[in-house]
Amino acid sequence: MMRIRITTIISLLLCVLFAHAKVQLPQLFQSGMVVQRGKKVPIWGTADPGERIAIRINKFQTIVIADSNGKFRADLPAMKAGGPYTLMVGDVVLTNVLVGDVWLCSGQSNMDVTIERVYPQYVEEINQLSNPNVRLFRVQNETNTHGVQEDIRPTSINWKPLTKDDAWLFSALGSFFGQRMAKQTGVPQGIIVNSWGGTPVEAWVSADSLEKDYPLYVEKTKLYQNDDYVKAQARANQLADQRWYEIMNESDPGIQEHFILPNYDDSAWETVNQYSMEWAKKNGRGIIGSIWLRQHIQVDKAHAGKPARLLLGTLFDADYTYLNGKEIGRTYYQYPPRRYDIPEGLLREGDNVITIRFVNKYGTAHFIKEKPYMIAFGDDRCSLNPLPKDVIPLSEQWKHHAGAEMPSCPSGDVSLQNLPTTLYNAVVYPLAPYAISGVVWYQGESNTGNPAPYADLLQKMIGNWRTLWKSPRLPFCVVQLANHLEPSEQPQPYSGWAQLREAQRQVAANDPYTALAVAVDLGETVDIHPLRKKEVAERVGLCMDQLVYGKKVALSPQPVSAKREGNQVVVTFDQPLQEGEQAEFELAGADKRFVNVKAVAKGNQVSLESTISAPAFVRYAWKDNPIRANLYSKHDLPATPFELQVTE
């Protein structure tokens, strides 16, 4: 008892003696944070030069002195999972601190995709989403063309507990992954999401990793190191965009004649099919500017006045959508699904009018196929899995009228986030050395246009993040690209998507601390942002079970060899397969002219009937969208797409 009292008195004296230190901690250090269990936990920040800073958490306490630049660092000893604790760093007091596993989830838009976006896929599950031991942190987007910076910007999602409301605009993959790992491990989980839609892998790599092999990448970024130029160009783009809209609106007959009004007479308008796209073209080219479409919907007395949801699939590119003269939604670019809530009282018995004003600065306005187009009623109107029961389907036929035809809007690209190194500088470097369990990397769509260097760039990125964290075995899970774009029954002479998947496979296969989460069966033909993020999270979790916890779990089947045996080619895999006939296998000779072949799985092998004299290469699921691929493990995990050389 006396020893406890003395310890308490010493701790209080330390707090009093050093409370005057002007301590500044990085943005990652906030109340509610999760720190990594089982590893030393770095605590760092700044104070007045020479200041003595007392640090205390649980039963540990120490004192550090800020150096001549005001920087300090202390390493907390490895701790067991638990909490909540109070962390005291000088005069900064952080409460509700948990000790558990921390994960860095990074990449581009498919890591970005939010709980709100996937809600219709998992309505009941998301409604019940709640775990106070899973904490969410969203790194605020920022770029830096000049070099590395010391800290990230403040963020609105800063170690918030996992709930439906707090996760609504947070990564769906990150949320489901955190929930899954908490259930599997029984310990707190910290999910740090650091992603930016549309960004290429080279934006996440350090300059010194690129200088030798990719000097032009580094020089490209240097072109934007003049802040005055960047600001001037951004301002010029803003003014050009503003003027473009002003001219379009001034000359648009739909605005002058009030096309949105429900009693507007559209009887003379042309009737078009939404999927024809000819209504959005002139002289064979897509119309730049605005286009108007109207559709009349009949509503009976039972549905009149009720709240509903208008599902307009996905549109290209921007739309302004009205119902009975009232705007119910607008979206400024092509990817988000159009789910517009109809307020109570707006729908009336009898004739109702939906009006869409398309605005395109490039390409051709169009509706995306294979998406829902309907008015949904009832408590299940937000669900897409299954679809709501009480609906009024929309017709494919619309009344069409030209809007304002415009020239292209002038612009100069200042998308700094797409330049090499800019994200590493601004939002990766400042995170280290925050202790983490591993990294989830979901990116690659933006590199499919030039997949050749991807494997090397990804290896450099992984290596240079490990160096930054001083952790040569830092686990990485790479999410392989999902299937996307139009399916093809015949071999594709070229597929940037297939080549990039192969690069991802090769990187994982050659790195014992990197695993591959295969998602080639979870994509969508018409949507680059598929909704099935919970399934992706489960496969990522399996990878981390193996990499981090050493569990003997089976991942997706990987090819080991391809050998010629008589008139067959036999591909051997690393595990037993579901047996039967298989699609999407191809063979080629030395000329690499691939042909489809019959294939049968048995045991851990797939036997291919060779229809060519000297098969030299075998491919599986080597397409943008290998929709017929059906090779699975006994654990219901899809085999990875691949290309192998055939040996004798």
XYZ file of C-alpha atoms in Angstrom:
648
model
C 0.000 0.000 0.000
C 2.835 2.411 0.922
C 4.572 1.652 -2.396
C 1.393 2.485 -4.338
C 1.014 5.786 -2.477
C 4.645 6.777 -3.168
C 4.238 5.955 -6.876
C 1.051 8.019 -7.042
C 2.705 10.995 -5.307
C 5.710 10.855 -7.672
C 3.382 10.736 -10.679
C 1.424 13.751 -9.474
C 4.630 15.691 -8.819
C 5.857 14.894 -12.331
C 2.606 16.208 -13.781
C 2.894 19.422 -11.786
C 6.590 19.936 -12.499
C 6.294 19.501 -16.239
C 2.802 20.761 -16.960
C 4.212 23.999 -18.335
C 5.886 22.250 -21.287
C 4.268 23.476 -24.519
C 3.686 20.074 -26.032
C 2.359 19.590 -29.545
C 1.487 16.056 -30.615
C 0.867 14.797 -34.170
C -2.751 14.683 -35.348
C -2.811 10.909 -34.898
C -2.536 11.353 -31.122
C -6.004 12.165 -29.839
C -8.424 10.944 -27.225
C -10.057 7.699 -28.288
C -6.955 6.510 -30.140
C -5.834 2.903 -30.427
C -2.159 2.070 -29.902
C -0.561 -1.144 -31.069
C -0.310 -4.066 -28.684
C 2.776 -6.260 -28.440
C 5.177 -3.676 -29.908
C 7.054 -0.649 -28.677
C 4.812 2.363 -29.201
C 6.587 5.553 -30.317
C 5.283 8.800 -28.830
C 6.677 11.917 -30.462
C 6.021 15.600 -30.870
C 7.445 19.040 -30.214
C 7.903 21.284 -27.184
C 10.146 24.160 -26.197
C 13.816 23.262 -26.792
C 15.284 21.698 -23.665
C 11.887 21.109 -22.048
C 11.477 18.016 -19.854
C 8.293 16.164 -20.773
C 6.668 13.610 -18.495
C 4.905 10.718 -20.268
C 2.617 8.292 -18.507
C 0.150 5.547 -19.455
C -1.172 2.776 -17.237
C 1.780 1.777 -15.000
C 4.483 3.174 -17.279
C 6.064 6.583 -16.903
C 9.173 8.257 -18.230
C 10.746 11.646 -18.865
C 12.192 12.904 -22.164
C 13.928 16.151 -23.038
C 13.133 18.060 -26.216
C 16.197 18.570 -28.398
C 17.524 21.882 -29.694
C 14.845 21.846 -32.405
C 12.115 21.176 -29.889
C 11.543 17.582 -31.002
C 11.130 14.677 -28.612
C 10.355 10.981 -28.779
C 9.780 8.189 -26.293
C 8.971 4.520 -26.884
C 6.322 3.038 -24.658
C 7.026 -0.607 -23.806
C 5.044 -3.357 -25.492
C 1.649 -3.667 -23.813
C -1.112 -6.245 -23.768
C -4.467 -5.422 -25.296
C -6.722 -3.511 -22.989
C -7.906 -0.146 -21.794
C -9.327 2.386 -21.732
C -6.304 4.235 -20.394
C -5.279 7.854 -19.995
C -2.128 8.912 -21.827
C -0.398 11.987 -20.402
C 2.288 13.736 -22.452
C 3.380 16.864 -20.648
C 0.311 19.064 -20.366
C -1.622 17.034 -22.965
C -4.086 14.529 -21.535
C -5.579 11.939 -23.899
C -8.410 9.841 -22.531
C -10.155 6.629 -23.572
C -6.994 5.204 -25.142
C -7.212 1.527 -26.125
C -4.422 -0.974 -26.748
C -5.066 -3.398 -29.588
C -4.248 -3.820 -33.287
C -3.811 -0.884 -35.658
C -4.148 -1.158 -39.434
C -3.261 1.294 -42.179
C -5.723 0.997 -45.092
C -4.598 2.837 -48.205
C -5.139 3.096 -51.948
C -7.611 4.786 -54.262
C -11.389 4.995 -54.667
C -12.324 1.411 -53.856
C -10.729 1.908 -50.466
C -12.558 5.245 -50.291
C -16.027 3.799 -51.017
C -18.136 4.601 -47.969
C -20.657 2.777 -45.834
C -23.266 5.154 -47.294
C -22.458 3.913 -50.808
C -22.745 0.210 -49.949
C -25.695 0.603 -47.563
C -28.276 -0.857 -49.993
C -26.188 -4.051 -50.175
C -26.113 -4.582 -46.401
C -29.089 -2.656 -44.973
C -29.803 -4.756 -41.886
C -26.163 -5.294 -41.025
C -25.254 -1.625 -41.302
C -28.312 -0.618 -39.280
C -26.873 -2.700 -36.442
C -23.279 -1.548 -36.916
C -21.841 -0.765 -33.486
C -18.602 -1.654 -31.727
C -16.997 0.859 -29.334
C -13.738 -1.120 -29.421
C -13.269 -0.427 -33.135
C -12.022 3.116 -33.728
C -11.922 4.924 -37.080
C -9.417 7.547 -38.214
C -9.581 9.205 -41.647
C -6.436 10.911 -42.905
C -7.379 14.238 -44.501
C -6.383 14.465 -48.161
C -3.403 16.708 -48.837
C -0.502 16.944 -51.299
C 3.034 18.274 -51.169
C 5.191 18.748 -54.265
C 8.193 20.144 -52.378
C 9.103 17.282 -50.059
C 8.062 15.461 -46.940
C 6.136 17.221 -44.189
C 5.959 16.560 -40.469
C 2.221 16.181 -39.854
C -1.133 15.642 -41.502
C -4.064 18.057 -41.464
C -6.838 17.926 -38.839
C -9.634 15.539 -39.749
C -13.292 15.168 -38.827
C -13.149 11.385 -38.324
C -10.563 11.162 -35.561
C -10.724 7.849 -33.703
C -14.510 7.741 -33.767
C -16.134 4.508 -32.531
C -17.597 2.197 -35.133
C -21.270 3.071 -35.409
C -23.574 3.511 -38.376
C -23.487 7.305 -38.018
C -19.735 7.660 -37.509
C -18.914 5.160 -40.261
C -21.469 6.561 -42.740
C -18.833 8.539 -44.658
C -15.937 6.239 -43.726
C -14.422 3.463 -45.811
C -16.767 0.473 -46.089
C -13.845 -1.916 -46.491
C -12.114 -0.384 -43.463
C -15.278 -0.575 -41.361
C -16.066 -4.188 -42.221
C -12.416 -5.173 -41.791
C -12.258 -3.579 -38.339
C -15.464 -5.301 -37.299
C -14.209 -8.638 -38.604
C -10.826 -8.412 -36.869
C -12.392 -7.356 -33.570
C -14.632 -10.406 -33.694
C -11.763 -12.732 -34.607
C -9.227 -11.431 -32.080
C -11.387 -10.110 -29.254
C -9.139 -7.055 -28.912
C -9.608 -3.370 -29.844
C -9.001 -2.390 -33.469
C -7.762 0.907 -34.885
C -8.486 1.530 -38.568
C -6.520 4.346 -40.224
C -7.819 5.016 -43.740
C -5.477 6.977 -45.982
C -6.791 6.865 -49.551
C -7.600 9.133 -52.472
C -9.762 8.259 -55.464
C -8.131 8.107 -58.867
C -4.545 8.218 -57.630
C -1.775 6.137 -59.243
C 0.687 4.048 -57.263
C 3.595 6.413 -57.997
C 1.911 9.182 -55.987
C 2.422 7.024 -52.885
C 6.141 6.357 -53.466
C 9.017 8.446 -52.109
C 11.153 10.531 -54.457
C 14.374 8.729 -53.530
C 12.758 5.408 -54.505
C 11.937 6.780 -57.969
C 15.000 8.874 -58.814
C 17.171 6.100 -60.254
C 14.694 4.145 -62.387
C 12.006 6.782 -62.997
C 13.770 10.153 -63.160
C 11.072 11.666 -65.374
C 8.476 10.959 -62.680
C 10.440 13.082 -60.249
C 11.002 15.820 -62.825
C 7.265 15.886 -63.574
C 6.503 16.716 -59.959
C 9.168 19.426 -59.926
C 7.210 21.266 -62.619
C 4.550 21.940 -59.992
C 6.830 23.182 -57.231
C 6.013 26.780 -58.099
C 3.141 27.540 -55.730
C 2.254 30.761 -57.527
C 1.810 28.873 -60.790
C -0.342 26.168 -59.169
C -2.577 28.753 -57.478
C -2.881 30.790 -60.652
C -3.752 27.732 -62.720
C -6.303 26.551 -60.173
C -7.866 30.020 -60.126
C -7.918 30.127 -63.923
C -9.656 26.754 -64.020
C -12.218 27.971 -61.503
C -12.951 31.100 -63.528
C -13.152 29.139 -66.779
C -15.565 26.663 -65.215
C -17.686 29.468 -63.797
C -17.856 31.265 -67.132
C -18.617 28.028 -69.002
C -21.658 27.409 -66.784
C -22.799 31.034 -67.085
C -22.808 30.891 -70.895
C -24.491 27.483 -70.932
C -27.241 28.598 -68.561
C -27.833 31.825 -70.497
C -28.357 29.924 -73.764
C -30.155 26.847 -72.418
C -33.798 26.814 -73.604
C -34.709 24.513 -70.737
C -33.936 27.227 -68.231
C -35.549 29.999 -70.253
C -38.718 27.992 -70.959
C -38.887 26.195 -67.588
C -38.665 22.591 -68.753
C -38.803 21.437 -65.122
C -42.411 22.539 -64.548
C -44.845 19.611 -64.292
C -47.416 21.310 -66.564
C -44.883 22.122 -69.293
C -46.170 20.792 -72.625
C -43.614 18.261 -73.871
C -45.957 16.551 -76.347
C -43.850 17.682 -79.303
C -40.616 16.357 -77.840
C -38.903 13.408 -79.491
C -39.241 10.039 -77.707
C -35.935 8.206 -77.242
C -34.658 5.037 -75.590
C -32.348 5.757 -72.695
C -29.768 3.215 -73.865
C -29.519 4.306 -77.509
C -27.109 7.223 -76.836
C -27.978 8.704 -80.232
C -30.033 11.379 -78.467
C -26.785 12.551 -76.856
C -24.811 12.819 -80.098
C -24.511 15.217 -83.012
C -22.733 14.221 -86.200
C -21.624 11.049 -84.472
C -19.935 12.821 -81.555
C -21.071 13.304 -77.990
C -22.752 16.640 -77.305
C -20.868 18.887 -74.910
C -23.231 21.005 -72.847
C -26.742 20.230 -71.588
C -29.500 17.826 -72.638
C -33.024 17.486 -71.206
C -35.093 14.338 -70.669
C -38.593 14.015 -69.190
C -40.684 11.000 -68.205
C -44.305 10.911 -67.005
C -45.114 8.506 -64.162
C -48.614 7.545 -63.114
C -49.120 7.206 -59.354
C -52.232 5.727 -57.795
C -54.040 7.027 -54.721
C -52.406 4.434 -52.439
C -48.908 5.760 -53.201
C -49.630 9.452 -53.654
C -47.995 11.653 -51.031
C -45.864 8.877 -49.584
C -42.114 9.267 -49.110
C -40.174 7.277 -51.692
C -36.774 6.924 -53.295
C -35.971 7.517 -56.954
C -33.316 5.121 -58.236
C -31.772 6.478 -61.420
C -29.046 3.884 -61.762
C -25.800 5.578 -62.682
C -25.533 8.402 -65.198
C -22.752 9.945 -67.230
C -21.710 12.558 -66.361
C -23.440 15.232 -64.212
C -27.175 15.416 -63.629
C -29.741 17.728 -62.059
C -32.913 15.787 -61.347
C -36.386 17.197 -60.648
C -39.737 15.734 -59.697
C -42.855 17.786 -60.345
C -40.733 20.919 -60.627
C -38.750 20.392 -57.408
C -35.070 19.461 -57.442
C -34.611 16.182 -55.562
C -30.951 15.533 -56.315
C -27.851 16.426 -58.227
C -24.554 14.619 -58.809
C -21.516 16.205 -60.380
C -19.702 13.204 -61.855
C -20.347 9.740 -63.225
C -19.529 7.256 -60.479
C -21.991 7.769 -57.597
C -25.284 5.877 -57.915
C -28.267 8.187 -58.202
C -30.421 7.505 -55.133
C -32.646 10.510 -54.616
C -35.107 10.662 -51.733
C -38.596 11.906 -52.558
C -40.069 13.818 -49.610
C -43.514 13.126 -48.270
C -46.232 14.994 -50.165
C -44.347 15.540 -53.439
C -45.798 12.623 -55.383
C -49.403 13.237 -56.364
C -52.170 11.032 -57.621
C -52.179 10.758 -61.386
C -49.488 12.296 -63.608
C -46.001 13.026 -62.191
C -42.983 14.210 -64.164
C -39.311 13.310 -63.700
C -36.988 15.762 -65.434
C -33.256 15.173 -65.879
C -30.862 17.829 -67.042
C -27.620 16.180 -68.164
C -24.487 18.336 -68.182
C -21.406 16.974 -69.946
C -18.018 18.608 -70.333
C -16.677 15.627 -72.261
C -17.798 12.275 -73.640
C -21.395 11.310 -74.362
C -24.276 11.537 -71.896
C -25.775 8.121 -71.174
C -27.508 5.799 -68.740
C -25.524 2.887 -67.323
C -27.064 -0.519 -68.018
C -27.666 -3.224 -65.397
C -28.592 -0.650 -62.759
C -31.998 -0.175 -61.076
C -34.312 2.506 -62.504
C -37.452 2.804 -60.382
C -39.390 4.637 -57.690
C -39.295 2.560 -54.504
C -41.735 2.789 -51.601
C -41.905 1.220 -48.169
C -39.463 0.576 -45.359
C -37.201 -1.467 -47.663
C -36.877 1.265 -50.296
C -33.170 1.729 -49.494
C -32.322 -1.929 -50.068
C -30.817 -3.381 -53.216
C -30.132 -6.798 -51.700
C -32.893 -7.796 -52.092
C -34.569 -5.154 -54.234
C -37.523 -3.347 -52.634
C -40.892 -5.018 -53.108
C -43.152 -2.008 -53.700
C -41.857 -0.192 -56.774
C -42.914 1.693 -59.879
C -40.441 0.760 -62.637
C -39.277 3.558 -64.896
C -39.710 3.194 -68.629
C -36.692 3.105 -70.913
C -38.521 5.668 -73.067
C -37.976 9.381 -72.363
C -39.063 12.630 -73.962
C -35.956 14.383 -75.284
C -35.089 18.020 -76.005
C -31.765 19.631 -76.827
C -30.244 22.010 -74.319
C -27.249 24.266 -74.825
C -24.439 22.977 -77.025
C -21.076 24.201 -75.766
C -17.401 24.096 -76.658
C -15.113 22.148 -74.349
C -14.399 23.888 -71.079
C -10.748 25.049 -71.071
C -8.676 23.735 -68.197
C -5.125 22.964 -67.117
C -4.565 19.917 -64.964
C -3.506 20.754 -61.421
C -4.521 17.430 -59.885
C -1.473 17.337 -57.665
C -2.629 14.114 -56.008
C -1.891 12.248 -59.243
C 1.729 13.376 -59.435
C 4.543 11.091 -58.291
C 5.561 11.355 -54.597
C 2.999 14.015 -53.619
C 0.942 11.742 -51.375
C 3.945 10.039 -49.857
C 5.229 13.470 -48.865
C 1.982 14.768 -47.378
C 0.042 11.831 -45.950
C 2.378 8.829 -45.620
C 5.635 10.195 -44.243
C 3.906 12.041 -41.351
C 2.216 8.839 -40.120
C 5.446 7.030 -39.289
C 6.552 5.719 -36.886
C 3.028 5.222 -35.465
C 3.011 1.530 -34.535
C 0.804 -0.622 -36.782
C 0.086 -4.312 -37.368
C -0.008 -4.159 -41.145
C -1.093 -2.386 -44.329
C -4.066 -3.053 -46.600
C -3.416 -1.779 -50.134
C -6.375 -1.494 -52.538
C -5.268 0.371 -55.653
C -4.414 -0.156 -59.293
C -7.347 0.937 -61.442
C -5.544 4.180 -62.297
C -2.482 2.272 -63.521
C -4.295 -0.076 -65.923
C -3.529 2.269 -68.811
C 0.185 1.516 -68.372
C 0.512 -1.689 -66.337
C 4.065 -2.598 -67.395
C 5.923 -0.814 -64.560
C 3.323 -1.551 -61.887
C 5.008 -4.550 -60.270
C 8.245 -2.625 -59.869
C 6.483 0.476 -58.557
C 4.451 -1.550 -56.069
C 7.588 -3.325 -54.844
C 9.311 0.018 -54.422
C 6.344 1.398 -52.499
C 6.165 -1.566 -50.152
C 9.909 -1.463 -49.592
C 9.987 2.225 -48.988
C 7.078 2.146 -46.500
C 8.834 -0.658 -44.624
C 11.961 1.440 -44.518
C 9.974 4.432 -43.271
C 8.490 2.380 -40.433
C 11.854 0.614 -39.868
C 9.981 -2.669 -40.132
C 11.396 -4.906 -42.901
C 8.685 -7.507 -42.291
C 5.728 -5.126 -42.150
C 2.802 -7.190 -43.489
C 0.988 -6.018 -46.625
C -2.267 -7.343 -48.021
C -2.721 -6.378 -51.680
C -6.312 -6.467 -52.918
C -6.263 -7.672 -56.498
C -8.419 -5.756 -58.971
C -11.997 -6.946 -59.311
C -13.584 -7.852 -62.623
C -14.876 -4.876 -64.614
C -15.899 -3.697 -68.102
C -17.525 -5.714 -70.886
C -17.104 -9.499 -70.712
C -15.633 -11.334 -73.669
C -16.043 -14.989 -74.593
C -12.931 -14.950 -76.742
C -9.361 -14.288 -75.546
C -8.528 -10.610 -75.324
C -5.411 -9.677 -77.298
C -4.672 -7.001 -74.708
C -6.012 -6.336 -71.229
C -4.448 -3.723 -68.981
C -6.604 -5.014 -66.131
C -5.324 -8.570 -66.523
C -1.719 -7.397 -66.732
C -2.092 -5.353 -63.584
C -3.670 -8.281 -61.702
C -0.687 -10.378 -62.747
C 1.687 -7.707 -61.447
C -0.136 -7.759 -58.117
C 0.047 -11.567 -58.038
C 3.761 -11.604 -58.808
C 4.573 -9.058 -56.099
C 2.702 -11.073 -53.488
C 4.153 -14.383 -54.682
C 7.721 -13.102 -54.390
C 7.354 -11.471 -50.963
C 6.848 -13.717 -47.905
C 5.340 -10.820 -45.950
C 2.787 -9.855 -48.609
C -0.449 -11.703 -49.361
C -3.015 -11.375 -52.140
C -6.748 -10.922 -51.550
C -8.382 -12.052 -54.799
C -11.570 -10.177 -55.750
C -12.004 -11.177 -59.386
C -15.501 -12.522 -58.629
C -16.714 -9.495 -56.644
C -16.745 -6.826 -59.350
C -19.420 -5.371 -61.592
C -19.441 -5.054 -65.353
C -20.754 -1.486 -65.336
C -19.398 -0.125 -62.054
C -15.745 0.393 -61.209
C -16.828 0.645 -57.553
C -18.523 -2.695 -56.773
C -20.613 -2.814 -53.603
C -19.494 -6.119 -52.084
C -16.922 -4.665 -49.739
C -17.752 -6.917 -46.782
C -16.650 -9.945 -48.807
C -13.420 -8.169 -49.728
C -12.866 -7.348 -46.053
C -13.268 -11.016 -45.117
C -10.588 -12.036 -47.638
C -8.287 -9.277 -46.412
C -8.854 -10.577 -42.884
C -7.791 -14.079 -43.952
C -4.571 -12.633 -45.355
C -3.833 -10.890 -42.061
C -4.738 -14.027 -40.102
C -1.896 -15.707 -41.942
C 0.626 -12.852 -42.138
C 0.217 -11.320 -38.683
C -1.090 -14.086 -36.459
C 0.536 -17.075 -38.152
C -2.735 -18.961 -38.533
C -2.860 -21.862 -40.956
C -5.634 -20.480 -43.118
C -6.182 -21.168 -46.789
C -6.114 -18.202 -49.147
C -7.090 -18.147 -52.815
C -5.557 -20.933 -54.937
C -2.255 -20.005 -56.512
C -0.655 -21.781 -59.507
C 2.584 -23.629 -58.821
C 3.519 -25.011 -62.241
C 2.234 -25.746 -65.753
C 3.591 -28.835 -67.478
C 2.945 -30.540 -70.774
C 1.827 -34.155 -70.398
C 1.092 -35.795 -73.744
C -1.714 -33.879 -75.452
C -2.593 -32.082 -72.227
C -1.249 -29.217 -70.149
C -1.558 -29.774 -66.405
C -1.576 -26.791 -64.063
C -0.798 -27.637 -60.440
C -2.106 -25.427 -57.609
C -1.070 -25.013 -54.005
C -4.255 -26.601 -52.619
C -7.221 -28.841 -53.488
C -9.813 -27.376 -55.830
C -13.532 -27.743 -56.373
C -13.704 -30.360 -59.110
C -15.402 -30.102 -62.472
C -15.255 -28.318 -65.813
C -13.600 -24.906 -65.789
C -14.008 -21.856 -67.997
C -11.663 -19.010 -68.923
C -8.559 -21.180 -69.541
C -6.467 -20.369 -72.621
C -3.390 -21.814 -74.298
C -0.916 -20.331 -76.784
C 2.218 -21.291 -78.604
C 5.366 -19.225 -78.674
C 3.497 -16.645 -80.775
C 1.196 -15.962 -77.779
C -1.950 -16.248 -79.880
C -4.251 -17.599 -77.228
C -7.253 -19.856 -77.819
C -9.943 -21.114 -75.447
C -9.492 -24.694 -74.274
C -11.488 -27.211 -72.298
C -10.321 -27.622 -68.719
C -11.226 -29.934 -65.840
C -10.217 -29.577 -62.188
C -9.450 -32.619 -60.059
C -7.551 -32.682 -56.807
C -5.076 -29.823 -56.895
C -4.678 -29.840 -60.672
C -6.445 -28.532 -63.748
C -5.988 -30.529 -66.961
C -6.283 -28.630 -70.237
C -6.930 -30.279 -73.606
C -4.350 -28.810 -75.939
C -5.627 -27.862 -79.374
C -2.263 -26.477 -80.517
C 0.872 -28.428 -81.382
C 3.356 -26.855 -78.982
C 1.660 -25.062 -76.094
C 4.053 -22.590 -74.495
C 1.804 -20.415 -72.337
C -1.323 -20.916 -70.257
C -3.649 -18.233 -68.965
C -6.593 -18.215 -66.614
C -9.173 -15.421 -66.290
C -6.947 -13.173 -68.392
C -9.520 -10.518 -69.300
C -10.857 -7.216 -68.057
C -13.950 -9.045 -66.872
C -13.539 -12.848 -66.816
C -17.138 -13.248 -65.773
C -17.270 -17.005 -66.466
C -14.291 -17.823 -64.239
C -15.378 -20.600 -61.891
C -12.232 -22.129 -60.401
C -12.575 -22.165 -56.612
C -10.874 -23.768 -53.656
C -12.570 -26.180 -51.275
C -12.963 -23.126 -49.026
C -14.978 -21.246 -51.694
C -12.222 -18.779 -52.525
C -11.619 -17.912 -56.196
C -8.349 -18.809 -57.848
C -6.194 -15.895 -58.894
C -5.960 -14.976 -62.573
C -2.504 -15.783 -63.943
C -0.229 -16.409 -66.903
C 2.425 -19.179 -66.742
C 4.970 -20.573 -69.132
C 4.425 -24.242 -69.947
C 7.369 -26.558 -69.267
C 8.043 -30.117 -70.434
